[in-house]
């Protein structure tokens, strides 16, 4: 994070009537960050010299990938009809894995700008974010972006948008985040249509924490939206869930660099610094109040995020385990959706079982840990949570294949998702074929227009979380978009496939899979390991097994010394005697020898590159 700026203080507690709190919501790559850049320039909070593309995307990883991972709050001045307004904008992520970030941002707002690419139209995540905004009773302003593109079809998509949210196509604003065309009109409409925040200024202070970051020099920086009352610097505050109290060292607003102020009032969005270094004391969704005059009831906060995918994260060097633990603690503060607990593996040593919202979330967290804390990591194959019922009615929650019980199983239930796929109608057949191959049940199909269709499927989470999106994109030439949400559980015929090296089980390679796909997983993994594990002095069998039944086998041939090299001519019995002697030695070696699996083999066998290559083909 950028060191906190020291500029002239902002006046204490702005009048709520001149405040407007809004979010920009859209599908990934529809131009949210570019539109935010133009707003920052137009309102004058960032000068021409300080401007850079994707200004609010602070992390290197966001800039490299061109995606927003963290929502960012910024305060901008705007004048309309002689009145100066303060606009608090929150730029949000667009990928399905970061929907939790979006929900937190919307809870701090009164309105939302629904942004749609004029060349691509409505996509699955656009609908998901729109429904989120509607659940929060926000004022919605529909906007078409990228109208300067040659492929843009603003009239067509304005009609689609108007049909979706109710209204006339003429009500849909048309802007270009790249050229700045129409951005001023959009800011005017935000002031006119989004209601001012409402709260009781004389009540005890209540502020909702919607984000937190860790600053190396100043400790935890907490971002809040004040609902009631006022917060002032140097007063003592209390976190209502943990009951921890701190002195407020600094309070201010982001404009877009931090600017200290004399306090925050009703409806204001800003930051608090207490100098606390313990990351667990500032929980996202908690309520901040005044210690001397505390509020009686905390704010409702947010729903706790439920991890969908679990993966083990292990440091390559065992000595890095404490560093990994501290890094996860700091990241948890920055990402409230992260869930983790310590675990050990016979093959990989000490590590953590980490819960993620999806595969992109896993990828981003792993990359952030490696970059920010300089740790080399191995991640095990992603897994979902299964509920296993044994014959004695005992229930076991399984987040890791090694926890799968070996006894008699009555039923295994797996998590299901309700998936929405938007695509041009020419690809309907290919999409149906893919979903049926992944054990999907069709729930309906709606035509948004003559060319675009919305398909609803109920699918097992385990089937879509790994490589489903890659295959969907390749089958629809990149035109399809996917959004999904949890939809209960369902009983399924699932088995655990173990990988044995010389008869010994290697827990890191075990997997829970559907009975019909168990053989394919077994043959694929044994073939992969045969290529990756170096040859030993003795023959090594690699086997895939379901319980005690072997379903696939590969052999790593022994490295043999040519003991007959010195034997030229003479009787065959001499050669046979030497070969028998060698055979005895190999047998003895096999009994005492252990197969060492190199770290590179673990990384290569557990990586998902293979599935991505298949999808591209």
Short mmCIF file of C-alpha atoms in Angstrom, two decimals, residues 132-349:
data_model
loop_
_atom_site.label_atom_id
_atom_site.label_comp_id
_atom_site.label_asym_id
_atom_site.label_seq_id
_atom_site.Cartn_x
_atom_site.Cartn_y
_atom_site.Cartn_z
CA UNK A 132 -27.18 -8.24 -5.89
CA UNK A 133 -27.87 -4.50 -6.30
CA UNK A 134 -31.64 -5.13 -6.40
CA UNK A 135 -31.46 -7.19 -3.18
CA UNK A 136 -29.81 -4.17 -1.52
CA UNK A 137 -32.59 -1.83 -2.83
CA UNK A 138 -30.09 0.38 -4.66
CA UNK A 139 -30.90 3.00 -7.29
CA UNK A 140 -29.57 1.56 -10.57
CA UNK A 141 -28.21 3.69 -13.43
CA UNK A 142 -27.79 1.62 -16.65
CA UNK A 143 -24.77 2.64 -18.76
CA UNK A 144 -23.32 1.37 -22.04
CA UNK A 145 -19.52 1.71 -22.19
CA UNK A 146 -17.03 1.53 -25.12
CA UNK A 147 -19.37 3.29 -27.58
CA UNK A 148 -16.25 4.43 -29.50
CA UNK A 149 -15.47 0.85 -30.63
CA UNK A 150 -16.13 0.01 -34.30
CA UNK A 151 -17.98 -3.18 -33.20
CA UNK A 152 -20.26 -1.31 -30.74
CA UNK A 153 -24.02 -1.79 -31.13
CA UNK A 154 -25.41 0.68 -28.57
CA UNK A 155 -29.02 0.71 -29.86
CA UNK A 156 -29.31 -3.08 -29.76
CA UNK A 157 -27.85 -3.47 -26.26
CA UNK A 158 -29.69 -0.40 -24.88
CA UNK A 159 -32.93 -2.20 -25.77
CA UNK A 160 -31.68 -5.40 -24.01
CA UNK A 161 -30.74 -3.42 -20.88
CA UNK A 162 -34.04 -1.51 -20.80
CA UNK A 163 -35.94 -4.79 -21.18
CA UNK A 164 -33.92 -6.29 -18.29
CA UNK A 165 -34.35 -3.54 -15.67
CA UNK A 166 -37.59 -1.98 -16.93
CA UNK A 167 -37.56 1.39 -18.64
CA UNK A 168 -36.91 2.94 -22.04
CA UNK A 169 -33.78 2.44 -24.22
CA UNK A 170 -33.33 6.25 -24.21
CA UNK A 171 -32.80 6.12 -20.41
CA UNK A 172 -29.61 4.08 -20.91
CA UNK A 173 -26.57 6.39 -20.86
CA UNK A 174 -23.84 5.96 -23.47
CA UNK A 175 -20.25 6.66 -22.44
CA UNK A 176 -16.69 5.90 -23.45
CA UNK A 177 -14.31 5.26 -20.59
CA UNK A 178 -11.41 5.59 -23.02
CA UNK A 179 -12.23 9.00 -24.55
CA UNK A 180 -14.26 10.38 -21.63
CA UNK A 181 -17.31 10.96 -23.85
CA UNK A 182 -20.54 11.12 -21.75
CA UNK A 183 -18.78 10.80 -18.34
CA UNK A 184 -19.85 14.31 -17.24
CA UNK A 185 -23.50 13.51 -18.03
CA UNK A 186 -23.15 10.28 -16.00
CA UNK A 187 -21.82 12.20 -12.95
CA UNK A 188 -24.77 14.64 -13.23
CA UNK A 189 -27.18 11.70 -13.31
CA UNK A 190 -25.50 10.10 -10.25
CA UNK A 191 -26.11 13.34 -8.29
CA UNK A 192 -29.71 13.60 -9.55
CA UNK A 193 -30.87 9.97 -9.21
CA UNK A 194 -28.93 8.39 -6.33
CA UNK A 195 -30.47 9.30 -2.95
CA UNK A 196 -28.43 10.98 -0.21
CA UNK A 197 -27.49 8.73 2.76
CA UNK A 198 -29.89 8.70 5.72
CA UNK A 199 -28.87 8.31 9.38
CA UNK A 200 -29.23 9.80 12.87
CA UNK A 201 -26.44 12.31 13.45
CA UNK A 202 -27.20 12.58 17.22
CA UNK A 203 -27.27 8.83 17.91
CA UNK A 204 -24.25 6.90 19.27
CA UNK A 205 -21.70 6.35 16.51
CA UNK A 206 -22.08 3.24 14.32
CA UNK A 207 -19.80 2.59 11.35
CA UNK A 208 -19.60 -0.57 9.25
CA UNK A 209 -16.17 -1.98 8.33
CA UNK A 210 -16.29 -2.91 4.64
CA UNK A 211 -12.57 -3.41 4.03
CA UNK A 212 -9.18 -3.48 5.79
CA UNK A 213 -5.57 -3.45 4.62
CA UNK A 214 -2.27 -3.95 6.43
CA UNK A 215 0.27 -1.14 6.19
CA UNK A 216 3.83 -2.09 7.20
CA UNK A 217 4.47 1.24 8.92
CA UNK A 218 1.10 2.11 10.42
CA UNK A 219 -0.54 -1.24 11.13
CA UNK A 220 -4.14 -2.04 10.22
CA UNK A 221 -5.96 0.56 8.08
CA UNK A 222 -9.73 0.04 8.37
CA UNK A 223 -12.20 1.35 5.76
CA UNK A 224 -15.65 2.24 7.11
CA UNK A 225 -19.02 3.66 6.10
CA UNK A 226 -20.60 5.73 8.92
CA UNK A 227 -24.31 4.90 9.40
CA UNK A 228 -25.17 6.94 12.55
CA UNK A 229 -23.42 9.52 14.72
CA UNK A 230 -19.89 10.91 14.27
CA UNK A 231 -16.33 9.64 14.72
CA UNK A 232 -13.54 12.04 15.76
CA UNK A 233 -9.74 11.68 15.91
CA UNK A 234 -8.16 10.93 19.31
CA UNK A 235 -11.37 9.44 20.78
CA UNK A 236 -11.51 5.82 21.95
CA UNK A 237 -13.49 3.46 19.74
CA UNK A 238 -14.72 -0.12 20.23
CA UNK A 239 -15.17 -3.02 17.80
CA UNK A 240 -18.57 -4.45 18.74
CA UNK A 241 -17.95 -8.13 17.92
CA UNK A 242 -14.50 -8.50 19.54
CA UNK A 243 -15.06 -5.80 22.25
CA UNK A 244 -11.51 -4.58 21.57
CA UNK A 245 -11.02 -0.84 22.17
CA UNK A 246 -8.41 1.44 20.59
CA UNK A 247 -7.51 5.09 20.35
CA UNK A 248 -8.29 6.64 16.96
CA UNK A 249 -4.90 8.02 15.88
CA UNK A 250 -6.03 9.20 12.46
CA UNK A 251 -9.29 9.45 10.54
CA UNK A 252 -9.79 10.62 6.97
CA UNK A 253 -11.02 10.04 3.43
CA UNK A 254 -9.42 8.55 0.30
CA UNK A 255 -9.24 11.22 -2.40
CA UNK A 256 -7.77 8.93 -3.88
CA UNK A 257 -4.66 9.17 -1.67
CA UNK A 258 -5.47 9.19 2.10
CA UNK A 259 -6.30 12.70 3.38
CA UNK A 260 -6.69 13.16 7.19
CA UNK A 261 -9.90 14.92 8.33
CA UNK A 262 -11.42 16.24 11.57
CA UNK A 263 -13.97 13.43 11.68
CA UNK A 264 -16.54 11.41 9.71
CA UNK A 265 -20.31 11.93 9.91
CA UNK A 266 -23.49 10.20 8.67
CA UNK A 267 -23.11 8.57 5.26
CA UNK A 268 -19.38 9.30 4.90
CA UNK A 269 -16.89 6.71 3.65
CA UNK A 270 -13.35 6.93 5.00
CA UNK A 271 -10.48 5.19 6.80
CA UNK A 272 -9.46 4.74 10.46
CA UNK A 273 -5.95 4.14 11.83
CA UNK A 274 -5.52 2.91 15.40
CA UNK A 275 -1.90 1.73 15.20
CA UNK A 276 -3.00 -1.85 15.96
CA UNK A 277 -0.70 -4.50 14.47
CA UNK A 278 -2.88 -7.51 15.32
CA UNK A 279 -4.73 -8.26 12.09
CA UNK A 280 -7.49 -10.27 13.83
CA UNK A 281 -8.85 -7.21 15.67
CA UNK A 282 -10.33 -5.53 12.58
CA UNK A 283 -12.93 -7.89 11.17
CA UNK A 284 -14.75 -7.03 7.94
CA UNK A 285 -18.50 -6.68 8.63
CA UNK A 286 -17.92 -5.58 12.23
CA UNK A 287 -19.44 -2.39 13.70
CA UNK A 288 -17.24 0.41 15.10
CA UNK A 289 -18.75 2.53 17.91
CA UNK A 290 -17.63 5.11 20.50
CA UNK A 291 -16.32 3.56 23.76
CA UNK A 292 -17.66 6.35 26.01
CA UNK A 293 -21.13 6.33 24.40
CA UNK A 294 -21.52 2.90 22.72
CA UNK A 295 -24.38 1.91 20.42
CA UNK A 296 -26.87 -0.62 21.84
CA UNK A 297 -27.09 -2.78 18.72
CA UNK A 298 -24.51 -3.62 16.06
CA UNK A 299 -25.22 -3.39 12.32
CA UNK A 300 -26.33 -6.53 10.53
CA UNK A 301 -23.06 -6.74 8.57
CA UNK A 302 -22.70 -9.29 5.79
CA UNK A 303 -23.30 -12.97 5.28
CA UNK A 304 -20.18 -14.99 6.03
CA UNK A 305 -18.61 -16.13 2.74
CA UNK A 306 -18.68 -19.91 2.24
CA UNK A 307 -15.52 -21.39 0.71
CA UNK A 308 -16.32 -23.52 -2.34
CA UNK A 309 -12.92 -25.03 -3.14
CA UNK A 310 -10.27 -26.38 -0.77
CA UNK A 311 -6.59 -26.84 -1.58
CA UNK A 312 -3.52 -27.58 0.53
CA UNK A 313 -0.74 -24.94 0.46
CA UNK A 314 2.70 -26.19 1.54
CA UNK A 315 6.03 -24.29 1.59
CA UNK A 316 8.74 -25.96 -0.53
CA UNK A 317 11.15 -25.26 2.31
CA UNK A 318 9.74 -26.51 5.65
CA UNK A 319 11.48 -23.63 7.47
CA UNK A 320 9.10 -21.19 5.71
CA UNK A 321 6.05 -22.53 7.59
CA UNK A 322 5.92 -19.65 10.20
CA UNK A 323 6.38 -17.10 7.36
CA UNK A 324 3.44 -18.68 5.49
CA UNK A 325 1.28 -18.53 8.64
CA UNK A 326 1.99 -14.78 9.13
CA UNK A 327 1.42 -14.10 5.42
CA UNK A 328 -1.99 -15.84 5.53
CA UNK A 329 -2.95 -13.83 8.66
CA UNK A 330 -2.22 -10.55 6.85
CA UNK A 331 -3.99 -11.68 3.69
CA UNK A 332 -7.05 -12.73 5.72
CA UNK A 333 -7.38 -9.11 6.85
CA UNK A 334 -7.30 -7.98 3.22
CA UNK A 335 -9.56 -10.80 1.98
CA UNK A 336 -12.35 -11.76 4.40
CA UNK A 337 -13.38 -14.71 2.19
CA UNK A 338 -10.16 -16.59 2.99
CA UNK A 339 -10.50 -19.58 5.37
CA UNK A 340 -7.56 -21.74 6.48
CA UNK A 341 -6.42 -24.26 9.10
CA UNK A 342 -3.10 -26.09 9.66
CA UNK A 343 -2.67 -29.58 8.24
CA UNK A 344 0.16 -32.06 7.73
CA UNK A 345 0.89 -34.40 4.86
CA UNK A 346 3.21 -37.41 4.94
CA UNK A 347 4.59 -36.44 1.54
CA UNK A 348 4.63 -32.63 1.78
CA UNK A 349 5.17 -31.89 5.50
#
